[in-house]
Structures are given as structure tokens and as C-alpha cells.
Amino acid sequence: MEYRVIRDALVVKGRFNALSSGLLGGWRDVKAIFNHTVSDDFEQYDPVEYLRGVASELGFRDGEYFGLLTSVPMDKLAVVSVDEVTAFITAGVKNPNEPLKTPGTINIILIIDGDVSDGGMVNAVITATEAKSAALFELGHRFTGTNTDAIVVARTGKGRKYKYSGPASELGRKIWRAVKNGVKESLGKW
């Protein structure tokens, strides 16, 4: 896995089997995952076409990437690794579960350098979401996320095998720490 920020986008490259809750999401093999900061005039665009345009500018074709959109600038990006788990998080909380009027999104890209079962991949979404919520509560917020949050969970399929990723499992504890610390770090950059 390699990653870098290119203009207004975090780009993570590698060979992943991943699932995404974002636009054009689902479950498939991808060679790139990105998180792009949208411009202030974003509301005038079709989100799917905008995402495809960003992907094209970054050199990716449909089907070979997962992309997320955020209102959070990339200087708020947190990258937290716990052993074979790396969480890339951009967090803003100006619109907790209310009609979108001001920007706020918590996007999580979770890379697991391991061979995780399908059930473990789905459970990783739950564990990451619970860790995000715990971070928000610990920071004094009274909500579990915003109305535009998204997540990508990706596995490399190499290395250690993991069947489970709930918070009580070894992998789940790593996910929990990476995400919880990443949400706090990103929000602390505001």
C-alpha cells in the first residue's frame, strides 16, 4: 500500500478487496481508494458525475476505484496505524444528522494488511462506526455521526488470517484504536 495527498485528494493505491458505503460503492477488487475535498460550489454538481470526474483526473477508470467526497480539507487528515491496520480519517461535525446546511462529514478509509473473512469485513464496518461514535461521545458531542459519513474497508488478502473483527477480537481492538484515535486527531486539527 502506498498513499499520498494529491491536490485536494488522499489517494491510497494497492491491490485491495474492499467494500464501500460511498457513491458508486459496493464490494469489489480495486487498485485505488480516494477521499476528495469538494469545492464550496459543490451543490450545483451531480455527485456521481463529480466523483467520476475526480477519478478520471486522478487517472482511474470506473470499476477500479472507490471514491469518497468530503467537505473536510485534507489538512485535517489523520493517518493512524495500529500494526496491520491503517485508518485514514477526515472529520468535521458541523451538521450532525440534520439537513445539510453547513459542511460536516466523517470519512473513514480502513486498510487491513491481512486476510480477513467476508464476515470480518462487514463486522469491521460496525467496529469502526462504534469507535467513531465513542470518540464523538468522549469529545462531548451528543450524536454518533453526521448525515454524510462514509466508510471504505479494504483488505490486502496477504499476511495473517482473521475470522472476526468485532471489538472483542484482536483485529477489532486494532480497528477500534486506529479509528477512535484518528477521529479525535482529525477533529483536533480544526
mmCIF file with all atom_site columns, C-alpha atoms in Angstrom:
data_model
loop_
_atom_site.group_PDB
_atom_site.id
_atom_site.type_symbol
_atom_site.label_atom_id
_atom_site.label_alt_id
_atom_site.label_comp_id
_atom_site.label_asym_id
_atom_site.label_entity_id
_atom_site.label_seq_id
_atom_site.pdbx_PDB_ins_code
_atom_site.Cartn_x
_atom_site.Cartn_y
_atom_site.Cartn_z
_atom_site.occupancy
_atom_site.B_iso_or_equiv
_atom_site.pdbx_formal_charge
_atom_site.auth_seq_id
_atom_site.auth_comp_id
_atom_site.auth_asym_id
_atom_site.auth_atom_id
_atom_site.pdbx_PDB_model_num
ATOM 1   C CA . MET A 1 1   ? 0.000   0.000   0.000   1.00 0.00 ? 1   MET A CA 1
ATOM 2   C CA . GLU A 1 2   ? 1.142   3.500   -0.768  1.00 0.00 ? 2   GLU A CA 1
ATOM 3   C CA . TYR A 1 3   ? -0.645  6.770   -0.158  1.00 0.00 ? 3   TYR A CA 1
ATOM 4   C CA . ARG A 1 4   ? -0.258  10.471  -0.692  1.00 0.00 ? 4   ARG A CA 1
ATOM 5   C CA . VAL A 1 5   ? -2.283  13.668  -0.904  1.00 0.00 ? 5   VAL A CA 1
ATOM 6   C CA . ILE A 1 6   ? -2.627  14.943  -4.471  1.00 0.00 ? 6   ILE A CA 1
ATOM 7   C CA . ARG A 1 7   ? -4.133  18.427  -4.578  1.00 0.00 ? 7   ARG A CA 1
ATOM 8   C CA . ASP A 1 8   ? -7.415  18.037  -2.652  1.00 0.00 ? 8   ASP A CA 1
ATOM 9   C CA . ALA A 1 9   ? -7.466  14.230  -2.503  1.00 0.00 ? 9   ALA A CA 1
ATOM 10  C CA . LEU A 1 10  ? -5.972  11.490  -0.409  1.00 0.00 ? 10  LEU A CA 1
ATOM 11  C CA . VAL A 1 11  ? -5.102  8.612   -2.752  1.00 0.00 ? 11  VAL A CA 1
ATOM 12  C CA . VAL A 1 12  ? -4.354  5.119   -1.433  1.00 0.00 ? 12  VAL A CA 1
ATOM 13  C CA . LYS A 1 13  ? -3.004  2.653   -4.009  1.00 0.00 ? 13  LYS A CA 1
ATOM 14  C CA . GLY A 1 14  ? -2.582  -1.094  -3.822  1.00 0.00 ? 14  GLY A CA 1
ATOM 15  C CA . ARG A 1 15  ? -4.426  -4.311  -4.604  1.00 0.00 ? 15  ARG A CA 1
ATOM 16  C CA . PHE A 1 16  ? -7.461  -4.479  -2.383  1.00 0.00 ? 16  PHE A CA 1
ATOM 17  C CA . ASN A 1 17  ? -10.690 -6.361  -1.984  1.00 0.00 ? 17  ASN A CA 1
ATOM 18  C CA . ALA A 1 18  ? -12.902 -3.718  -0.467  1.00 0.00 ? 18  ALA A CA 1
ATOM 19  C CA . LEU A 1 19  ? -16.395 -2.632  0.449   1.00 0.00 ? 19  LEU A CA 1
ATOM 20  C CA . SER A 1 20  ? -17.653 0.932   0.393   1.00 0.00 ? 20  SER A CA 1
ATOM 21  C CA . SER A 1 21  ? -20.728 2.773   1.608   1.00 0.00 ? 21  SER A CA 1
ATOM 22  C CA . GLY A 1 22  ? -19.892 5.761   -0.611  1.00 0.00 ? 22  GLY A CA 1
ATOM 23  C CA . LEU A 1 23  ? -21.126 6.809   -4.031  1.00 0.00 ? 23  LEU A CA 1
ATOM 24  C CA . LEU A 1 24  ? -20.556 4.006   -6.566  1.00 0.00 ? 24  LEU A CA 1
ATOM 25  C CA . GLY A 1 25  ? -19.898 1.798   -3.544  1.00 0.00 ? 25  GLY A CA 1
ATOM 26  C CA . GLY A 1 26  ? -20.427 -1.911  -3.056  1.00 0.00 ? 26  GLY A CA 1
ATOM 27  C CA . TRP A 1 27  ? -17.911 -4.740  -2.820  1.00 0.00 ? 27  TRP A CA 1
ATOM 28  C CA . ARG A 1 28  ? -15.162 -5.464  -5.367  1.00 0.00 ? 28  ARG A CA 1
ATOM 29  C CA . ASP A 1 29  ? -11.467 -5.586  -6.122  1.00 0.00 ? 29  ASP A CA 1
ATOM 30  C CA . VAL A 1 30  ? -9.953  -2.118  -6.524  1.00 0.00 ? 30  VAL A CA 1
ATOM 31  C CA . LYS A 1 31  ? -6.494  -0.706  -7.099  1.00 0.00 ? 31  LYS A CA 1
ATOM 32  C CA . ALA A 1 32  ? -7.185  2.718   -5.613  1.00 0.00 ? 32  ALA A CA 1
ATOM 33  C CA . ILE A 1 33  ? -9.254  4.363   -2.921  1.00 0.00 ? 33  ILE A CA 1
ATOM 34  C CA . PHE A 1 34  ? -9.514  8.123   -2.642  1.00 0.00 ? 34  PHE A CA 1
ATOM 35  C CA . ASN A 1 35  ? -11.125 10.798  -0.478  1.00 0.00 ? 35  ASN A CA 1
ATOM 36  C CA . HIS A 1 36  ? -11.583 14.143  -2.228  1.00 0.00 ? 36  HIS A CA 1
ATOM 37  C CA . THR A 1 37  ? -12.417 17.531  -0.721  1.00 0.00 ? 37  THR A CA 1
ATOM 38  C CA . VAL A 1 38  ? -15.234 19.165  -2.670  1.00 0.00 ? 38  VAL A CA 1
ATOM 39  C CA . SER A 1 39  ? -15.343 22.850  -3.533  1.00 0.00 ? 39  SER A CA 1
ATOM 40  C CA . ASP A 1 40  ? -17.704 25.365  -1.958  1.00 0.00 ? 40  ASP A CA 1
ATOM 41  C CA . ASP A 1 41  ? -19.930 25.297  -5.058  1.00 0.00 ? 41  ASP A CA 1
ATOM 42  C CA . PHE A 1 42  ? -20.358 21.501  -4.918  1.00 0.00 ? 42  PHE A CA 1
ATOM 43  C CA . GLU A 1 43  ? -24.167 21.675  -4.550  1.00 0.00 ? 43  GLU A CA 1
ATOM 44  C CA . GLN A 1 44  ? -24.504 22.593  -8.229  1.00 0.00 ? 44  GLN A CA 1
ATOM 45  C CA . TYR A 1 45  ? -22.963 19.290  -9.373  1.00 0.00 ? 45  TYR A CA 1
ATOM 46  C CA . ASP A 1 46  ? -24.310 15.764  -9.774  1.00 0.00 ? 46  ASP A CA 1
ATOM 47  C CA . PRO A 1 47  ? -22.351 13.902  -7.044  1.00 0.00 ? 47  PRO A CA 1
ATOM 48  C CA . VAL A 1 48  ? -21.812 10.708  -9.067  1.00 0.00 ? 48  VAL A CA 1
ATOM 49  C CA . GLU A 1 49  ? -20.594 12.576  -12.140 1.00 0.00 ? 49  GLU A CA 1
ATOM 50  C CA . TYR A 1 50  ? -18.406 14.770  -9.961  1.00 0.00 ? 50  TYR A CA 1
ATOM 51  C CA . LEU A 1 51  ? -16.858 11.659  -8.359  1.00 0.00 ? 51  LEU A CA 1
ATOM 52  C CA . ARG A 1 52  ? -16.232 10.112  -11.777 1.00 0.00 ? 52  ARG A CA 1
ATOM 53  C CA . GLY A 1 53  ? -14.601 13.341  -12.934 1.00 0.00 ? 53  GLY A CA 1
ATOM 54  C CA . VAL A 1 54  ? -12.259 13.378  -9.941  1.00 0.00 ? 54  VAL A CA 1
ATOM 55  C CA . ALA A 1 55  ? -11.387 9.719   -10.563 1.00 0.00 ? 55  ALA A CA 1
ATOM 56  C CA . SER A 1 56  ? -10.641 10.475  -14.211 1.00 0.00 ? 56  SER A CA 1
ATOM 57  C CA . GLU A 1 57  ? -8.398  13.409  -13.256 1.00 0.00 ? 57  GLU A CA 1
ATOM 58  C CA . LEU A 1 58  ? -6.539  11.075  -10.896 1.00 0.00 ? 58  LEU A CA 1
ATOM 59  C CA . GLY A 1 59  ? -6.115  8.533   -13.704 1.00 0.00 ? 59  GLY A CA 1
ATOM 60  C CA . PHE A 1 60  ? -8.630  5.896   -12.597 1.00 0.00 ? 60  PHE A CA 1
ATOM 61  C CA . ARG A 1 61  ? -11.302 4.168   -14.682 1.00 0.00 ? 61  ARG A CA 1
ATOM 62  C CA . ASP A 1 62  ? -14.758 3.124   -13.458 1.00 0.00 ? 62  ASP A CA 1
ATOM 63  C CA . GLY A 1 63  ? -14.700 -0.114  -11.535 1.00 0.00 ? 63  GLY A CA 1
ATOM 64  C CA . GLU A 1 64  ? -11.073 0.087   -10.415 1.00 0.00 ? 64  GLU A CA 1
ATOM 65  C CA . TYR A 1 65  ? -11.533 2.500   -7.516  1.00 0.00 ? 65  TYR A CA 1
ATOM 66  C CA . PHE A 1 66  ? -13.707 3.511   -4.601  1.00 0.00 ? 66  PHE A CA 1
ATOM 67  C CA . GLY A 1 67  ? -14.025 7.229   -4.010  1.00 0.00 ? 67  GLY A CA 1
ATOM 68  C CA . LEU A 1 68  ? -15.394 9.332   -1.197  1.00 0.00 ? 68  LEU A CA 1
ATOM 69  C CA . LEU A 1 69  ? -16.287 13.015  -1.174  1.00 0.00 ? 69  LEU A CA 1
ATOM 70  C CA . THR A 1 70  ? -15.883 15.297  1.826   1.00 0.00 ? 70  THR A CA 1
ATOM 71  C CA . SER A 1 71  ? -16.200 18.933  2.780   1.00 0.00 ? 71  SER A CA 1
ATOM 72  C CA . VAL A 1 72  ? -13.246 18.497  5.142   1.00 0.00 ? 72  VAL A CA 1
ATOM 73  C CA . PRO A 1 73  ? -9.930  19.928  3.885   1.00 0.00 ? 73  PRO A CA 1
ATOM 74  C CA . MET A 1 74  ? -7.038  17.479  3.573   1.00 0.00 ? 74  MET A CA 1
ATOM 75  C CA . ASP A 1 75  ? -5.002  19.389  6.156   1.00 0.00 ? 75  ASP A CA 1
ATOM 76  C CA . LYS A 1 76  ? -7.407  17.836  8.694   1.00 0.00 ? 76  LYS A CA 1
ATOM 77  C CA . LEU A 1 77  ? -6.472  14.296  7.567   1.00 0.00 ? 77  LEU A CA 1
ATOM 78  C CA . ALA A 1 78  ? -5.416  11.881  10.313  1.00 0.00 ? 78  ALA A CA 1
ATOM 79  C CA . VAL A 1 79  ? -3.469  8.715   9.488   1.00 0.00 ? 79  VAL A CA 1
ATOM 80  C CA . VAL A 1 80  ? -3.299  6.242   12.362  1.00 0.00 ? 80  VAL A CA 1
ATOM 81  C CA . SER A 1 81  ? -1.700  2.796   12.152  1.00 0.00 ? 81  SER A CA 1
ATOM 82  C CA . VAL A 1 82  ? -2.013  0.015   14.698  1.00 0.00 ? 82  VAL A CA 1
ATOM 83  C CA . ASP A 1 83  ? 0.048   -2.936  13.483  1.00 0.00 ? 83  ASP A CA 1
ATOM 84  C CA . GLU A 1 84  ? -1.518  -4.121  10.181  1.00 0.00 ? 84  GLU A CA 1
ATOM 85  C CA . VAL A 1 85  ? -4.470  -1.700  10.409  1.00 0.00 ? 85  VAL A CA 1
ATOM 86  C CA . THR A 1 86  ? -4.250  1.820   8.967   1.00 0.00 ? 86  THR A CA 1
ATOM 87  C CA . ALA A 1 87  ? -7.105  4.305   9.287   1.00 0.00 ? 87  ALA A CA 1
ATOM 88  C CA . PHE A 1 88  ? -7.275  7.417   7.097   1.00 0.00 ? 88  PHE A CA 1
ATOM 89  C CA . ILE A 1 89  ? -9.837  9.805   8.561   1.00 0.00 ? 89  ILE A CA 1
ATOM 90  C CA . THR A 1 90  ? -11.169 13.233  7.683   1.00 0.00 ? 90  THR A CA 1
ATOM 91  C CA . ALA A 1 91  ? -13.631 14.513  10.270  1.00 0.00 ? 91  ALA A CA 1
ATOM 92  C CA . GLY A 1 92  ? -15.864 17.542  10.509  1.00 0.00 ? 92  GLY A CA 1
ATOM 93  C CA . VAL A 1 93  ? -19.002 17.745  12.648  1.00 0.00 ? 93  VAL A CA 1
ATOM 94  C CA . LYS A 1 94  ? -20.865 20.904  11.731  1.00 0.00 ? 94  LYS A CA 1
ATOM 95  C CA . ASN A 1 95  ? -24.017 19.082  10.579  1.00 0.00 ? 95  ASN A CA 1
ATOM 96  C CA . PRO A 1 96  ? -24.796 16.201  12.957  1.00 0.00 ? 96  PRO A CA 1
ATOM 97  C CA . ASN A 1 97  ? -27.756 14.321  11.491  1.00 0.00 ? 97  ASN A CA 1
ATOM 98  C CA . GLU A 1 98  ? -29.540 17.479  10.363  1.00 0.00 ? 98  GLU A CA 1
ATOM 99  C CA . PRO A 1 99  ? -30.489 18.671  6.876   1.00 0.00 ? 99  PRO A CA 1
ATOM 100 C CA . LEU A 1 100 ? -27.271 19.619  5.113   1.00 0.00 ? 100 LEU A CA 1
ATOM 101 C CA . LYS A 1 101 ? -26.731 23.339  5.610   1.00 0.00 ? 101 LYS A CA 1
ATOM 102 C CA . THR A 1 102 ? -23.121 23.553  6.713   1.00 0.00 ? 102 THR A CA 1
ATOM 103 C CA . PRO A 1 103 ? -20.266 21.179  5.931   1.00 0.00 ? 103 PRO A CA 1
ATOM 104 C CA . GLY A 1 104 ? -19.500 18.220  8.089   1.00 0.00 ? 104 GLY A CA 1
ATOM 105 C CA . THR A 1 105 ? -18.552 14.647  7.227   1.00 0.00 ? 105 THR A CA 1
ATOM 106 C CA . ILE A 1 106 ? -16.577 11.859  8.838   1.00 0.00 ? 106 ILE A CA 1
ATOM 107 C CA . ASN A 1 107 ? -14.986 9.668   6.178   1.00 0.00 ? 107 ASN A CA 1
ATOM 108 C CA . ILE A 1 108 ? -13.025 6.576   7.130   1.00 0.00 ? 108 ILE A CA 1
ATOM 109 C CA . ILE A 1 109 ? -10.762 4.546   4.867   1.00 0.00 ? 109 ILE A CA 1
ATOM 110 C CA . LEU A 1 110 ? -9.645  1.446   6.732   1.00 0.00 ? 110 LEU A CA 1
ATOM 111 C CA . ILE A 1 111 ? -6.853  -0.666  5.222   1.00 0.00 ? 111 ILE A CA 1
ATOM 112 C CA . ILE A 1 112 ? -6.198  -4.073  6.756   1.00 0.00 ? 112 ILE A CA 1
ATOM 113 C CA . ASP A 1 113 ? -2.968  -5.689  5.607   1.00 0.00 ? 113 ASP A CA 1
ATOM 114 C CA . GLY A 1 114 ? -4.299  -9.182  6.234   1.00 0.00 ? 114 GLY A CA 1
ATOM 115 C CA . ASP A 1 115 ? -6.628  -11.925 5.063   1.00 0.00 ? 115 ASP A CA 1
ATOM 116 C CA . VAL A 1 116 ? -9.975  -11.071 6.663   1.00 0.00 ? 116 VAL A CA 1
ATOM 117 C CA . SER A 1 117 ? -13.062 -13.270 6.266   1.00 0.00 ? 117 SER A CA 1
ATOM 118 C CA . ASP A 1 118 ? -16.078 -11.757 4.477   1.00 0.00 ? 118 ASP A CA 1
ATOM 119 C CA . GLY A 1 119 ? -17.978 -11.658 7.767   1.00 0.00 ? 119 GLY A CA 1
ATOM 120 C CA . GLY A 1 120 ? -14.997 -9.981  9.397   1.00 0.00 ? 120 GLY A CA 1
ATOM 121 C CA . MET A 1 121 ? -15.032 -7.300  6.688   1.00 0.00 ? 121 MET A CA 1
ATOM 122 C CA . VAL A 1 122 ? -18.674 -6.491  7.357   1.00 0.00 ? 122 VAL A CA 1
ATOM 123 C CA . ASN A 1 123 ? -18.073 -6.522  11.102  1.00 0.00 ? 123 ASN A CA 1
ATOM 124 C CA . ALA A 1 124 ? -15.150 -4.098  10.581  1.00 0.00 ? 124 ALA A CA 1
ATOM 125 C CA . VAL A 1 125 ? -17.695 -1.524  9.383   1.00 0.00 ? 125 VAL A CA 1
ATOM 126 C CA . ILE A 1 126 ? -19.619 -1.940  12.643  1.00 0.00 ? 126 ILE A CA 1
ATOM 127 C CA . THR A 1 127 ? -16.498 -1.804  14.807  1.00 0.00 ? 127 THR A CA 1
ATOM 128 C CA . ALA A 1 128 ? -15.219 1.322   13.032  1.00 0.00 ? 128 ALA A CA 1
ATOM 129 C CA . THR A 1 129 ? -18.622 3.010   13.368  1.00 0.00 ? 129 THR A CA 1
ATOM 130 C CA . GLU A 1 130 ? -18.802 2.201   17.072  1.00 0.00 ? 130 GLU A CA 1
ATOM 131 C CA . ALA A 1 131 ? -15.259 3.540   17.578  1.00 0.00 ? 131 ALA A CA 1
ATOM 132 C CA . LYS A 1 132 ? -16.184 6.736   15.704  1.00 0.00 ? 132 LYS A CA 1
ATOM 133 C CA . SER A 1 133 ? -19.225 7.159   17.952  1.00 0.00 ? 133 SER A CA 1
ATOM 134 C CA . ALA A 1 134 ? -17.159 6.538   21.096  1.00 0.00 ? 134 ALA A CA 1
ATOM 135 C CA . ALA A 1 135 ? -14.691 9.237   20.004  1.00 0.00 ? 135 ALA A CA 1
ATOM 136 C CA . LEU A 1 136 ? -17.511 11.725  19.426  1.00 0.00 ? 136 LEU A CA 1
ATOM 137 C CA . PHE A 1 137 ? -19.050 10.997  22.834  1.00 0.00 ? 137 PHE A CA 1
ATOM 138 C CA . GLU A 1 138 ? -15.666 11.335  24.554  1.00 0.00 ? 138 GLU A CA 1
ATOM 139 C CA . LEU A 1 139 ? -15.234 14.734  22.881  1.00 0.00 ? 139 LEU A CA 1
ATOM 140 C CA . GLY A 1 140 ? -18.570 15.858  24.324  1.00 0.00 ? 140 GLY A CA 1
ATOM 141 C CA . HIS A 1 141 ? -20.774 15.507  21.254  1.00 0.00 ? 141 HIS A CA 1
ATOM 142 C CA . ARG A 1 142 ? -24.267 14.061  21.628  1.00 0.00 ? 142 ARG A CA 1
ATOM 143 C CA . PHE A 1 143 ? -24.512 12.343  18.249  1.00 0.00 ? 143 PHE A CA 1
ATOM 144 C CA . THR A 1 144 ? -22.974 9.291   16.594  1.00 0.00 ? 144 THR A CA 1
ATOM 145 C CA . GLY A 1 145 ? -22.025 10.853  13.262  1.00 0.00 ? 145 GLY A CA 1
ATOM 146 C CA . THR A 1 146 ? -23.167 13.234  10.543  1.00 0.00 ? 146 THR A CA 1
ATOM 147 C CA . ASN A 1 147 ? -25.670 12.730  7.746   1.00 0.00 ? 147 ASN A CA 1
ATOM 148 C CA . THR A 1 148 ? -22.961 12.286  5.099   1.00 0.00 ? 148 THR A CA 1
ATOM 149 C CA . ASP A 1 149 ? -20.468 9.907   6.755   1.00 0.00 ? 149 ASP A CA 1
ATOM 150 C CA . ALA A 1 150 ? -18.972 7.137   4.630   1.00 0.00 ? 150 ALA A CA 1
ATOM 151 C CA . ILE A 1 151 ? -16.537 4.263   5.026   1.00 0.00 ? 151 ILE A CA 1
ATOM 152 C CA . VAL A 1 152 ? -14.340 2.034   2.904   1.00 0.00 ? 152 VAL A CA 1
ATOM 153 C CA . VAL A 1 153 ? -12.905 -1.147  4.423   1.00 0.00 ? 153 VAL A CA 1
ATOM 154 C CA . ALA A 1 154 ? -10.172 -2.811  2.357   1.00 0.00 ? 154 ALA A CA 1
ATOM 155 C CA . ARG A 1 155 ? -8.150  -5.993  2.832   1.00 0.00 ? 155 ARG A CA 1
ATOM 156 C CA . THR A 1 156 ? -4.951  -6.936  1.063   1.00 0.00 ? 156 THR A CA 1
ATOM 157 C CA . GLY A 1 157 ? -5.604  -10.676 1.423   1.00 0.00 ? 157 GLY A CA 1
ATOM 158 C CA . LYS A 1 158 ? -1.981  -11.192 2.457   1.00 0.00 ? 158 LYS A CA 1
ATOM 159 C CA . GLY A 1 159 ? -0.481  -11.948 5.804   1.00 0.00 ? 159 GLY A CA 1
ATOM 160 C CA . ARG A 1 160 ? -2.337  -13.033 8.899   1.00 0.00 ? 160 ARG A CA 1
ATOM 161 C CA . LYS A 1 161 ? -5.790  -14.576 8.666   1.00 0.00 ? 161 LYS A CA 1
ATOM 162 C CA . TYR A 1 162 ? -8.612  -13.026 10.690  1.00 0.00 ? 162 TYR A CA 1
ATOM 163 C CA . LYS A 1 163 ? -12.054 -14.536 11.011  1.00 0.00 ? 163 LYS A CA 1
ATOM 164 C CA . TYR A 1 164 ? -13.530 -11.890 13.320  1.00 0.00 ? 164 TYR A CA 1
ATOM 165 C CA . SER A 1 165 ? -13.212 -8.137  13.735  1.00 0.00 ? 165 SER A CA 1
ATOM 166 C CA . GLY A 1 166 ? -15.702 -7.270  16.472  1.00 0.00 ? 166 GLY A CA 1
ATOM 167 C CA . PRO A 1 167 ? -14.394 -5.015  19.259  1.00 0.00 ? 167 PRO A CA 1
ATOM 168 C CA . ALA A 1 168 ? -13.588 -8.011  21.492  1.00 0.00 ? 168 ALA A CA 1
ATOM 169 C CA . SER A 1 169 ? -11.382 -9.679  18.843  1.00 0.00 ? 169 SER A CA 1
ATOM 170 C CA . GLU A 1 170 ? -7.688  -8.967  18.292  1.00 0.00 ? 170 GLU A CA 1
ATOM 171 C CA . LEU A 1 171 ? -8.284  -7.328  14.901  1.00 0.00 ? 171 LEU A CA 1
ATOM 172 C CA . GLY A 1 172 ? -11.303 -5.444  16.227  1.00 0.00 ? 172 GLY A CA 1
ATOM 173 C CA . ARG A 1 173 ? -9.272  -3.926  19.054  1.00 0.00 ? 173 ARG A CA 1
ATOM 174 C CA . LYS A 1 174 ? -6.757  -2.644  16.487  1.00 0.00 ? 174 LYS A CA 1
ATOM 175 C CA . ILE A 1 175 ? -9.534  -1.184  14.323  1.00 0.00 ? 175 ILE A CA 1
ATOM 176 C CA . TRP A 1 176 ? -11.127 0.400   17.398  1.00 0.00 ? 176 TRP A CA 1
ATOM 177 C CA . ARG A 1 177 ? -7.895  2.105   18.474  1.00 0.00 ? 177 ARG A CA 1
ATOM 178 C CA . ALA A 1 178 ? -6.978  3.324   14.994  1.00 0.00 ? 178 ALA A CA 1
ATOM 179 C CA . VAL A 1 179 ? -10.414 4.762   14.227  1.00 0.00 ? 179 VAL A CA 1
ATOM 180 C CA . LYS A 1 180 ? -11.117 6.260   17.646  1.00 0.00 ? 180 LYS A CA 1
ATOM 181 C CA . ASN A 1 181 ? -7.706  7.926   17.786  1.00 0.00 ? 181 ASN A CA 1
ATOM 182 C CA . GLY A 1 182 ? -7.990  9.052   14.150  1.00 0.00 ? 182 GLY A CA 1
ATOM 183 C CA . VAL A 1 183 ? -11.387 10.705  14.638  1.00 0.00 ? 183 VAL A CA 1
ATOM 184 C CA . LYS A 1 184 ? -10.089 12.574  17.686  1.00 0.00 ? 184 LYS A CA 1
ATOM 185 C CA . GLU A 1 185 ? -6.902  13.609  15.874  1.00 0.00 ? 185 GLU A CA 1
ATOM 186 C CA . SER A 1 186 ? -8.738  14.885  12.797  1.00 0.00 ? 186 SER A CA 1
ATOM 187 C CA . LEU A 1 187 ? -11.291 16.842  14.844  1.00 0.00 ? 187 LEU A CA 1
ATOM 188 C CA . GLY A 1 188 ? -8.458  18.252  16.942  1.00 0.00 ? 188 GLY A CA 1
ATOM 189 C CA . LYS A 1 189 ? -6.985  19.903  13.828  1.00 0.00 ? 189 LYS A CA 1
ATOM 190 C CA . TRP A 1 190 ? -9.898  22.338  13.484  1.00 0.00 ? 190 TRP A CA 1
#
